[in-house]
Coordinates of C-alpha atoms in Angstrom, one line a residue:
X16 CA 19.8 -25.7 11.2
X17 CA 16.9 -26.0 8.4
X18 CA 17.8 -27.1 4.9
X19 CA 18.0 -23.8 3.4
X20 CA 18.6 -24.9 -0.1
X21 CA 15.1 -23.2 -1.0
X22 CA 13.9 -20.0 1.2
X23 CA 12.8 -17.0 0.3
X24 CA 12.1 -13.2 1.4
X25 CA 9.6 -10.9 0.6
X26 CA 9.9 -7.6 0.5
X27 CA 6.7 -5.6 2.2
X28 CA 5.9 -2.1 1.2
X29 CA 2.6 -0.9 0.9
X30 CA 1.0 -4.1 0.9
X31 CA 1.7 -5.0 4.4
X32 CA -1.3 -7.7 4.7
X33 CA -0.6 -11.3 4.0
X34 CA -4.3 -12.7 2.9
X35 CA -4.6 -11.9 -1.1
X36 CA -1.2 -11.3 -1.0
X37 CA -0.6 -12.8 -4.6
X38 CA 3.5 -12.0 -4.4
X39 CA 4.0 -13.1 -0.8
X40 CA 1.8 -16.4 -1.5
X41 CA 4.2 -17.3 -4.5
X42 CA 6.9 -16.7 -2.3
X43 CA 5.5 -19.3 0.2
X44 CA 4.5 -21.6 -2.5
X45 CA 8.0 -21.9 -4.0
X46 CA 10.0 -22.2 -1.0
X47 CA 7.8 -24.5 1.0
X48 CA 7.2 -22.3 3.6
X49 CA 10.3 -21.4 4.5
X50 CA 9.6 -16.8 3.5
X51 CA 10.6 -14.2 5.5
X52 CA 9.0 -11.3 5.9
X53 CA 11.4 -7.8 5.7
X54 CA 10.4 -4.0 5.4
X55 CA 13.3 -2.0 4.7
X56 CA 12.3 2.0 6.6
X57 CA 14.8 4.8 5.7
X58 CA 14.9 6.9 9.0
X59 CA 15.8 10.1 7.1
X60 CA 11.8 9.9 6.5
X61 CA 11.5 11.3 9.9
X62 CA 13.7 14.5 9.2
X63 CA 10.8 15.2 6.2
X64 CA 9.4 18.7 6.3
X65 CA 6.1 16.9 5.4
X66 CA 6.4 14.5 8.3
X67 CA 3.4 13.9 10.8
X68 CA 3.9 11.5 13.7
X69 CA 0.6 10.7 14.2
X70 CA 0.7 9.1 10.6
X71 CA 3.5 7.7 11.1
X72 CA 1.8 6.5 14.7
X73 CA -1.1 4.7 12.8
X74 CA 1.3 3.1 10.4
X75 CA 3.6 1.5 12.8
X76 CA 0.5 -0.3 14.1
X77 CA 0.0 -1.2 10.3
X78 CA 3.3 -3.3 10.7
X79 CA 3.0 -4.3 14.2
X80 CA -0.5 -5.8 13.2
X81 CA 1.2 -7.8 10.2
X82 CA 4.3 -9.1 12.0
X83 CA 1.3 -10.6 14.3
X84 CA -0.4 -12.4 11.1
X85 CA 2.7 -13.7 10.4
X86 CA 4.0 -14.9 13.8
X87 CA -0.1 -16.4 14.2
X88 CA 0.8 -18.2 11.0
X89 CA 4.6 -19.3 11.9
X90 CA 6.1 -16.6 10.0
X91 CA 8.3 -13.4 10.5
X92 CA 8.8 -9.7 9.8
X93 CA 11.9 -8.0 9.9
X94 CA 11.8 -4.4 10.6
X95 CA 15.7 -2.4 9.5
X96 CA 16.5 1.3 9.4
X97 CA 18.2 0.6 5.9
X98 CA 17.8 0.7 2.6
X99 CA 16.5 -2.3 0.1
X100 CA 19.9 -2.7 -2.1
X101 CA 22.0 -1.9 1.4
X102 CA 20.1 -4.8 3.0
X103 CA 19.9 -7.2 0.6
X104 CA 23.8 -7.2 0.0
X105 CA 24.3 -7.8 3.7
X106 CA 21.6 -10.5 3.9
X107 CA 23.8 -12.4 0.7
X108 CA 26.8 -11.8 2.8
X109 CA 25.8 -13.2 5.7
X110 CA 24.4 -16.4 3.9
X111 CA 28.0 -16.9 2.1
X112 CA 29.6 -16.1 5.4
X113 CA 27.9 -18.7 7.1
X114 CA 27.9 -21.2 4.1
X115 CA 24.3 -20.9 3.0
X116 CA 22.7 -20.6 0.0
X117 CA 21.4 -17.0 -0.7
X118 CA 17.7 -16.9 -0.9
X119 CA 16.4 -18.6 -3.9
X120 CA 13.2 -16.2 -5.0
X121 CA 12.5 -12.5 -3.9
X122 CA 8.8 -10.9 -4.2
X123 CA 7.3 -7.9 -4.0
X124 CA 4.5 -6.0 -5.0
X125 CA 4.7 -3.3 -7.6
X126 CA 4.3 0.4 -6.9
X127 CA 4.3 2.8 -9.2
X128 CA 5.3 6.5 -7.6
X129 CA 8.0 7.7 -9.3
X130 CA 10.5 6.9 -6.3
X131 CA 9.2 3.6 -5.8
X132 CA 9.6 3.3 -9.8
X133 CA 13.2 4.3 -9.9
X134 CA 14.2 2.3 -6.9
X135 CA 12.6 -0.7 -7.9
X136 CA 14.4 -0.7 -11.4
X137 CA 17.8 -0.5 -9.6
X138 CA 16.6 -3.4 -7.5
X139 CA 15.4 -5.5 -10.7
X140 CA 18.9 -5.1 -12.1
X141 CA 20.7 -5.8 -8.2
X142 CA 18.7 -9.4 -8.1
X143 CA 19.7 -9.8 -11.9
X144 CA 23.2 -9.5 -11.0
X145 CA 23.3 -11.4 -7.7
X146 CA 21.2 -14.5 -10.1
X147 CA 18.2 -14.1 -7.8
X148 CA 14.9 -14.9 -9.1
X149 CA 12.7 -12.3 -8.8
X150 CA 8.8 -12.0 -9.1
X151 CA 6.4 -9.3 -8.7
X152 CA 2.7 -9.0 -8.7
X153 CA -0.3 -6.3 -9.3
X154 CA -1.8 -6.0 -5.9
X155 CA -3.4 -2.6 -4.8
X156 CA -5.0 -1.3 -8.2
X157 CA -7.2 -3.4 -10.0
X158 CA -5.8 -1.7 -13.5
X159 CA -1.9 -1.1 -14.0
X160 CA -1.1 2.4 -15.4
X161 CA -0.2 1.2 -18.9
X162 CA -3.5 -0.9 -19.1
X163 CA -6.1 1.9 -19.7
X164 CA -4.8 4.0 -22.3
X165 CA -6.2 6.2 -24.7
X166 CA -4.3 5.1 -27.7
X167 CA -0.7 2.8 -27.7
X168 CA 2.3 5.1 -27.3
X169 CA 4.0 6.8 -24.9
X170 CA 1.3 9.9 -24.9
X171 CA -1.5 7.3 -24.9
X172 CA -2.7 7.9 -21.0
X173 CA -6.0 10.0 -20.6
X174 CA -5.7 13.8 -20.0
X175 CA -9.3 13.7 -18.3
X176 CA -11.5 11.9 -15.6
X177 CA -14.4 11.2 -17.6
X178 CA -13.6 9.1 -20.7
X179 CA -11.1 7.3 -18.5
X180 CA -13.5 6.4 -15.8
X181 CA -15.8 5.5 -18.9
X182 CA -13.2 3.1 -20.2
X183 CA -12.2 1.3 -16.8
X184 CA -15.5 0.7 -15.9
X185 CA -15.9 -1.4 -19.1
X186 CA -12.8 -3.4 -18.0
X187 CA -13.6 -4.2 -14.8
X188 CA -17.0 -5.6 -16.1
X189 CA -15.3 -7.3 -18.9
X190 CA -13.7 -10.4 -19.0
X191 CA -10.3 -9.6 -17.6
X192 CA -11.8 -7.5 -15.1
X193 CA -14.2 -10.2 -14.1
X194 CA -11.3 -12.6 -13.5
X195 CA -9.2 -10.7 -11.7
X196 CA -12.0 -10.0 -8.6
X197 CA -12.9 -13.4 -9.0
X198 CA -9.4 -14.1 -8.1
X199 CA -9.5 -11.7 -4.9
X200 CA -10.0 -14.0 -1.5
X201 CA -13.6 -13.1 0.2
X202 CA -12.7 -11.1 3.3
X203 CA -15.4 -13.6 5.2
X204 CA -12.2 -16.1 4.9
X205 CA -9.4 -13.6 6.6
X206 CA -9.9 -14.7 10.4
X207 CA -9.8 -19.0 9.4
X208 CA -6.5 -17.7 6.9
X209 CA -4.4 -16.2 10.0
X210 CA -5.0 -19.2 12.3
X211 CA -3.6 -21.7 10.2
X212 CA 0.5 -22.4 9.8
X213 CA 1.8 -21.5 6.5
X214 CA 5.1 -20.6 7.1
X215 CA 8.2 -22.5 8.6
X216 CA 10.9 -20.6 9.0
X217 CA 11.8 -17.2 11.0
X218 CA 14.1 -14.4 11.4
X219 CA 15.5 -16.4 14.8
X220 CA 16.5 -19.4 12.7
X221 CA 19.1 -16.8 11.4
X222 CA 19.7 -14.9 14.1
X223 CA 21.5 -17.9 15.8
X224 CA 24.4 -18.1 13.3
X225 CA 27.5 -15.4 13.9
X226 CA 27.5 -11.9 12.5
X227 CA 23.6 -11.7 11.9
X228 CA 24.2 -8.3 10.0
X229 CA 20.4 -6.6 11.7
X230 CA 19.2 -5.3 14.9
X231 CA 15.4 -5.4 14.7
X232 CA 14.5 -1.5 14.6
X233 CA 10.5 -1.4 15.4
X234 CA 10.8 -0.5 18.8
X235 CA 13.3 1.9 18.6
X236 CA 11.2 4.1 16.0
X237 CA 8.0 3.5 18.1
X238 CA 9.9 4.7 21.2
X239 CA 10.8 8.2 19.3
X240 CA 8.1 8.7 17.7
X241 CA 5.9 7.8 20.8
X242 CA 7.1 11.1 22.2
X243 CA 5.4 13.0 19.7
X244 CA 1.7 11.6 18.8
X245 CA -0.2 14.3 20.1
X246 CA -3.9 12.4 19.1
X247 CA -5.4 8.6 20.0
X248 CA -4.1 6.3 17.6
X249 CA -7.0 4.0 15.9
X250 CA -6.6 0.5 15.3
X251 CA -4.8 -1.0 12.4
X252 CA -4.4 -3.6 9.9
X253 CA -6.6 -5.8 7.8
X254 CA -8.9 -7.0 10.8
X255 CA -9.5 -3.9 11.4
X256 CA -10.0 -2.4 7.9
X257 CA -12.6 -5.5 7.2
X258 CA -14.5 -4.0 10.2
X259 CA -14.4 -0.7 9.1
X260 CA -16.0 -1.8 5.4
X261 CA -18.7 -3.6 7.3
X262 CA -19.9 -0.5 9.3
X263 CA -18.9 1.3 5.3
X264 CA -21.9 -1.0 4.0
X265 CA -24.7 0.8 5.8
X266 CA -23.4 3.9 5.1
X267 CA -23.5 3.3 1.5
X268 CA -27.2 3.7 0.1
X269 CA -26.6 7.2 1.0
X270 CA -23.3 8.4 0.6
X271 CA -24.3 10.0 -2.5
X272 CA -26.4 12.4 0.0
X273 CA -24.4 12.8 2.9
X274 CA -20.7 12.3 2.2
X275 CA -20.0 16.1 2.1
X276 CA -21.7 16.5 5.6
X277 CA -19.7 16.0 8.3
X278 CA -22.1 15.8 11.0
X279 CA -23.1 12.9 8.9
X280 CA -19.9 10.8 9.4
X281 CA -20.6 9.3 6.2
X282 CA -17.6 8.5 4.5
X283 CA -15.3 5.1 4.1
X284 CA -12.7 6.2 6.0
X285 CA -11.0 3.8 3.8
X286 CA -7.7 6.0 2.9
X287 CA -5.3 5.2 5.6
X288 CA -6.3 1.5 4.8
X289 CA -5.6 1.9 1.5
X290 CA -2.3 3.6 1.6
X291 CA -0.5 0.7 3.2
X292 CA -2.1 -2.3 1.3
X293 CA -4.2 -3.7 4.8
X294 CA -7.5 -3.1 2.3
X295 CA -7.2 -3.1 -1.5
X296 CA -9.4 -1.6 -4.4
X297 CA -10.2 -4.9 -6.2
X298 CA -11.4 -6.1 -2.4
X299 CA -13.5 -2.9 -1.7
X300 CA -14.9 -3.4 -5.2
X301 CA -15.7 -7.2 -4.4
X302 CA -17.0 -7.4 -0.8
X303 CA -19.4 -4.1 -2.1
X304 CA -20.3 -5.3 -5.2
X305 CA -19.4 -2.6 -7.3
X306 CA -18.8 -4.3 -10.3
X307 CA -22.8 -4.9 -10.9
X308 CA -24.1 -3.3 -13.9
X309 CA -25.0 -0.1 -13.3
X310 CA -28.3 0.0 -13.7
X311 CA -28.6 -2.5 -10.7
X312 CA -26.0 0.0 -8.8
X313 CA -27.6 2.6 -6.1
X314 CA -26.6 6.5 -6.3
X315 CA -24.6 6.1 -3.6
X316 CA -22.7 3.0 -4.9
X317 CA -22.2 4.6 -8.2
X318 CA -20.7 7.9 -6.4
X319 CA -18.4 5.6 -4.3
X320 CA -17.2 3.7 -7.5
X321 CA -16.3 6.6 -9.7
X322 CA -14.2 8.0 -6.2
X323 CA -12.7 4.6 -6.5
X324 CA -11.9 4.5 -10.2
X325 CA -10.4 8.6 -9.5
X326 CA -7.7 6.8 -7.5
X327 CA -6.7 4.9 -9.9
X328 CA -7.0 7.5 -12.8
X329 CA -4.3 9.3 -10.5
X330 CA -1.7 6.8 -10.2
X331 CA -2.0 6.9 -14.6
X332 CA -1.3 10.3 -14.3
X333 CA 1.6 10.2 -11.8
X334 CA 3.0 7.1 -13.3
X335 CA 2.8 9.1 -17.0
X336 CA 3.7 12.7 -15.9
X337 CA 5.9 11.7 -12.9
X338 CA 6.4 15.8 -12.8
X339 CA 2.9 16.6 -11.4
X340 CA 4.4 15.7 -8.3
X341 CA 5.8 18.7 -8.1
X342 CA 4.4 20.8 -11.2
X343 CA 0.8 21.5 -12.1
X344 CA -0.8 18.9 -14.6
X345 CA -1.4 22.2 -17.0
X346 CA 2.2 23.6 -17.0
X347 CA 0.3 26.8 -18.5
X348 CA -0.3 27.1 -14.1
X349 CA 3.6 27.0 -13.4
X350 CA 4.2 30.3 -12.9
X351 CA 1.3 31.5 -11.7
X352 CA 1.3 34.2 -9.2
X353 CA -0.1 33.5 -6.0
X354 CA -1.1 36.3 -3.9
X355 CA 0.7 36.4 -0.7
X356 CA -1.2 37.8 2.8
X357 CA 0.3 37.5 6.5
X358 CA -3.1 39.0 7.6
X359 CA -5.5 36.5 5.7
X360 CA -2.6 33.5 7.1
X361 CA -3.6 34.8 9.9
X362 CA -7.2 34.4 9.7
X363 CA -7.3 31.3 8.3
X364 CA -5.2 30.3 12.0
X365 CA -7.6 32.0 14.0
X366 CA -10.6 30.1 12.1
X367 CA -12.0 33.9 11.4
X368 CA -11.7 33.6 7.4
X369 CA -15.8 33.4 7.3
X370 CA -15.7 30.9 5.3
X371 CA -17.5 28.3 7.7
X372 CA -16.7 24.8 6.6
X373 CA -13.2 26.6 6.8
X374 CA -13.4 28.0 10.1
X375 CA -14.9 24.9 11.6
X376 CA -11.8 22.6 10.9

């Protein structure tokens, strides 16, 4: 068995890439090596009334394409139908079962959704208790929430777009805005990064000792939800997503133009990317350039930044009035009366509302 006086796990969430993956690097840094990769799913996700299985299609490609970075680069990913605190109690079992040490460092990068926020702060307090060291990183905005503010407080955050946008574009061409997309790898060095061994330890080195507390549960949900894509399921993952920003960069001079056409075809198609960490925002903004002045910035490129810079406006909103999730941002709205119609339902079924950007989806 490997010394296992120093090994660590990190926990993926939406980040589920491993180049210019600041918390999992750490991780690997501090341990030698010797990280494991885990991503805790909760299956009552599936019973959602929101739930689509073609998503849910596209992103179990997401993780079977980073279980292959890490396998190319002599790492791991464990894949459990549990929750984080439920796991991680049964992981430091297991170690003192089998006379180990527990694992010395835990990392993951922060979210900030008001479930993710509330589950993470139990977490922080679980690793407190169990003396875990824990570290977490910024990784999918290139501004926290509480770093553009309108004024220091509690009601500091910006109410509007406009003199948000205004400020954060002067931080990202400042000098901490500078440094931090300096910081972000090139995505020209992703292909070399994979090939090369980084890690030295896997979830089979565990696996061998008694009472291993997991079963791996990827191809179970892929099996279930297999039955129910109903569409072809693109490719996935960061090789993938860095394909689909270089086709993005000829697109780009006029997106301005055509981005609301969609004969055109013109947009990033970035989204589904974004929303499980195989691109990030400081990348986009790097490998594009964005953070020129904008003088030297084409319509199109200013159009796609400001979209950009809206994304991240959002998360300050939903990390400072976790309610908009489910209340309008003016709670004046709340009780506004809708106007009900089984007929005009109807229509809008039928694609007959004569409305036709409407009808034609």
């Amino acid at each position: 068995m490997k010394d296992l006086k120093q090994w660590g796990i990190h926990w993926f969430r939406r980040d589920l890439r491993t180049y210019g993956n600041e918390a999992l690097e750490e991780n690997r840094a501090r341990t030698g090596g010797k990280t494991l990769g885990l991503f805790c799913f909760d299956a009552k996700f599936l019973s959602r009334t929101d739930f689509s299985a073609n998503r849910f299609a596209f992103f179990l490609k997401t993780i079977e394409a980073l279980r292959e970075e890490l396998r190319s680069q002599g790492g791991d990913l464990l894949v459990i139908d549990c929750l984080p605190e439920e796991a991680f109690e049964r992981i430091f079992a297991f170690a003192k079962q089998n006379k180990l040490s527990p694992p010395s460092i835990v990392t993951f990068n922060r979210d900030y959704e008001p479930f993710a926020r509330i589950r993470d702060e139990g977490m922080e307090k679980f690793f407190a208790k169990e003396g875990v060291m824990l570290q977490t990183r910024r990784d999918h905005l290139l501004f926290e929430p509480h770093e553009i503010l309108r004024e220091e407080g509690p009601d500091g955050y910006y109410r509007m777009y406009s003199p948000y946008a205004k400020k954060w574009a002067v931080a990202m061409r400042g000098p901490e805005g500078k440094k931090r997309l300096a910081e972000v790898p090139p995505l020209s060095g992703y292909a070399a990064y994979v090939k090369k061994n980084r890690f030295a330890f896997t979830w089979a080195d565990l696996q061998k000792l008694p009472g291993f507390p997991f079963a791996d549960a990827y191809d179970a949900f892929k099996k279930q939800n297999d039955k129910n894509v109903q569409v072809k399921i693109p490719d996935a993952g960061m090789k993938t997503g860095i394909q689909l920003l270089d086709e993005f960069r000829e697109k780009l001079a006029a997106y301005e133009d055509k981005r609301e056409i969609p004969a055109a075809f013109n947009t990033s198609e970035f989204s589904r990317f974004f929303k499980n960490g195989s691109l990030t925002l400081p990348s986009v903004i790097k490998e594009l350039k964005l953070d020129r002045p904008v003088n030297d910035l084409t319509r199109g490129c200013e159009k796609f930044l400001k979209e950009l810079i809206w994304r991240e406006y959002y998360y300050s909103i939903l990390f400072h009035r976790p309610d908009v999730e489910r209340n309008p941002f003016q709670l004046k709205y709340k009780d506004l009366e809708w106007r009900y119609s089984e007929e005009d339902l109807q229509r809008w079924i039928d694609g007959k509302t004569g409305f036709p950007i409407i009808d034609a989806g």
